Each structure stands twice: as structure tokens, then as C-alpha cells.
Amino acid sequence: MSNPRSLSSAVTYANWVRQAKAGTLATIDAHRLQPVGDLQAEISRLKRELATACEERDILKKATAYFAKLSK
């Protein structure tokens, strides 16, 4: 008896081959691949941006609480 997993892999492979021959196989966009250094720089930038947004949110929370006390 054959292994169901290997049968599934063979079917998947056969589908890929058929799609490649038909020209309908999806490919990875080369422009979406970035060097690791660029990705690390973007992650650092996004972390800084998130920290700034969190800081601004905290300031607005405190200001809202302050002005809510004044209006009572």
C-alpha cells in the first residue's frame, strides 16, 4: 500500500508540472524580494514609527483625562 502523503505530494507535483507547461503556474514576484539589510532597515523604521504613535496616543489619553476633569 502506498503512503497517502507521498501520493498527495506526487499529485501536487503533477499539478505544478501541468500548470508550468500551460504557462499558468504562479511565480514569486522578483521585485518583492528584498535583501535582508533593506528589510531590517524597514523593520527598524516601522518600530520607530510605532513607538512615536504609541507615545502620541499616551499623550492624547492624558490630555483627554485632564480636560474631562476640568469640564466636570
mmCIF file of C-alpha atoms in Angstrom:
data_model
loop_
_atom_site.group_PDB
_atom_site.id
_atom_site.type_symbol
_atom_site.label_atom_id
_atom_site.label_comp_id
_atom_site.label_asym_id
_atom_site.label_seq_id
_atom_site.Cartn_x
_atom_site.Cartn_y
_atom_site.Cartn_z
ATOM 1 C CA MET A 1 0.000 0.000 0.000
ATOM 2 C CA SER A 2 1.371 3.443 -0.878
ATOM 3 C CA ASN A 3 1.785 6.238 1.596
ATOM 4 C CA PRO A 4 -1.114 8.744 1.238
ATOM 5 C CA ARG A 5 1.239 11.621 1.913
ATOM 6 C CA SER A 6 3.618 10.648 -0.882
ATOM 7 C CA LEU A 7 0.628 10.170 -3.199
ATOM 8 C CA SER A 8 -0.556 13.668 -2.320
ATOM 9 C CA SER A 9 2.943 15.035 -2.988
ATOM 10 C CA ALA A 10 3.037 13.291 -6.360
ATOM 11 C CA VAL A 11 -0.355 14.754 -7.290
ATOM 12 C CA THR A 12 0.775 18.225 -6.212
ATOM 13 C CA TYR A 13 3.965 17.890 -8.237
ATOM 14 C CA ALA A 14 1.994 16.700 -11.267
ATOM 15 C CA ASN A 15 -0.302 19.725 -10.938
ATOM 16 C CA TRP A 16 2.711 22.055 -10.833
ATOM 17 C CA VAL A 17 4.194 20.442 -13.937
ATOM 18 C CA ARG A 18 0.877 20.701 -15.797
ATOM 19 C CA GLN A 19 0.481 24.369 -14.792
ATOM 20 C CA ALA A 20 4.077 25.149 -15.789
ATOM 21 C CA LYS A 21 3.550 23.592 -19.225
ATOM 22 C CA ALA A 22 0.316 25.567 -19.646
ATOM 23 C CA GLY A 23 2.048 28.765 -18.527
ATOM 24 C CA THR A 24 -0.368 29.277 -15.628
ATOM 25 C CA LEU A 25 1.958 28.461 -12.752
ATOM 26 C CA ALA A 26 2.101 31.346 -10.280
ATOM 27 C CA THR A 27 5.586 32.696 -9.667
ATOM 28 C CA ILE A 28 7.187 34.756 -6.952
ATOM 29 C CA ASP A 29 7.444 38.411 -7.911
ATOM 30 C CA ALA A 30 11.150 39.199 -8.182
ATOM 31 C CA HIS A 31 10.528 42.840 -7.257
ATOM 32 C CA ARG A 32 9.011 41.746 -3.937
ATOM 33 C CA LEU A 33 12.223 40.036 -2.843
ATOM 34 C CA GLN A 34 14.437 42.394 -0.881
ATOM 35 C CA PRO A 35 17.888 41.986 0.616
ATOM 36 C CA VAL A 36 17.891 41.268 4.343
ATOM 37 C CA GLY A 37 19.589 44.601 5.087
ATOM 38 C CA ASP A 38 16.750 46.507 3.427
ATOM 39 C CA LEU A 39 14.180 44.509 5.369
ATOM 40 C CA GLN A 40 15.996 45.130 8.650
ATOM 41 C CA ALA A 41 16.111 48.854 7.898
ATOM 42 C CA GLU A 42 12.386 48.871 7.173
ATOM 43 C CA ILE A 43 11.662 46.949 10.384
ATOM 44 C CA SER A 44 13.708 49.481 12.370
ATOM 45 C CA ARG A 45 11.869 52.376 10.719
ATOM 46 C CA LEU A 46 8.493 50.797 11.444
ATOM 47 C CA LYS A 47 9.450 50.162 15.084
ATOM 48 C CA ARG A 48 10.411 53.833 15.486
ATOM 49 C CA GLU A 49 7.158 54.888 13.828
ATOM 50 C CA LEU A 50 5.180 52.607 16.153
ATOM 51 C CA ALA A 51 6.962 53.979 19.218
ATOM 52 C CA THR A 52 6.120 57.530 18.122
ATOM 53 C CA ALA A 53 2.471 56.610 17.530
ATOM 54 C CA CYS A 54 2.248 54.943 20.965
ATOM 55 C CA GLU A 55 3.802 57.997 22.606
ATOM 56 C CA GLU A 56 1.327 60.298 20.842
ATOM 57 C CA ARG A 57 -1.563 58.041 21.883
ATOM 58 C CA ASP A 58 -0.465 58.139 25.515
ATOM 59 C CA ILE A 59 -0.216 61.942 25.432
ATOM 60 C CA LEU A 60 -3.714 62.179 23.960
ATOM 61 C CA LYS A 61 -5.077 59.825 26.643
ATOM 62 C CA LYS A 62 -3.596 62.008 29.374
ATOM 63 C CA ALA A 63 -4.874 65.197 27.736
ATOM 64 C CA THR A 64 -8.360 63.718 27.392
ATOM 65 C CA ALA A 65 -8.396 62.733 31.061
ATOM 66 C CA TYR A 66 -7.139 66.187 32.081
ATOM 67 C CA PHE A 67 -9.772 68.070 30.088
ATOM 68 C CA ALA A 68 -12.503 65.675 31.222
ATOM 69 C CA LYS A 69 -11.686 66.596 34.840
ATOM 70 C CA LEU A 70 -11.838 70.311 34.007
ATOM 71 C CA SER A 71 -15.269 70.062 32.404
ATOM 72 C CA LYS A 72 -16.892 68.446 35.476
#
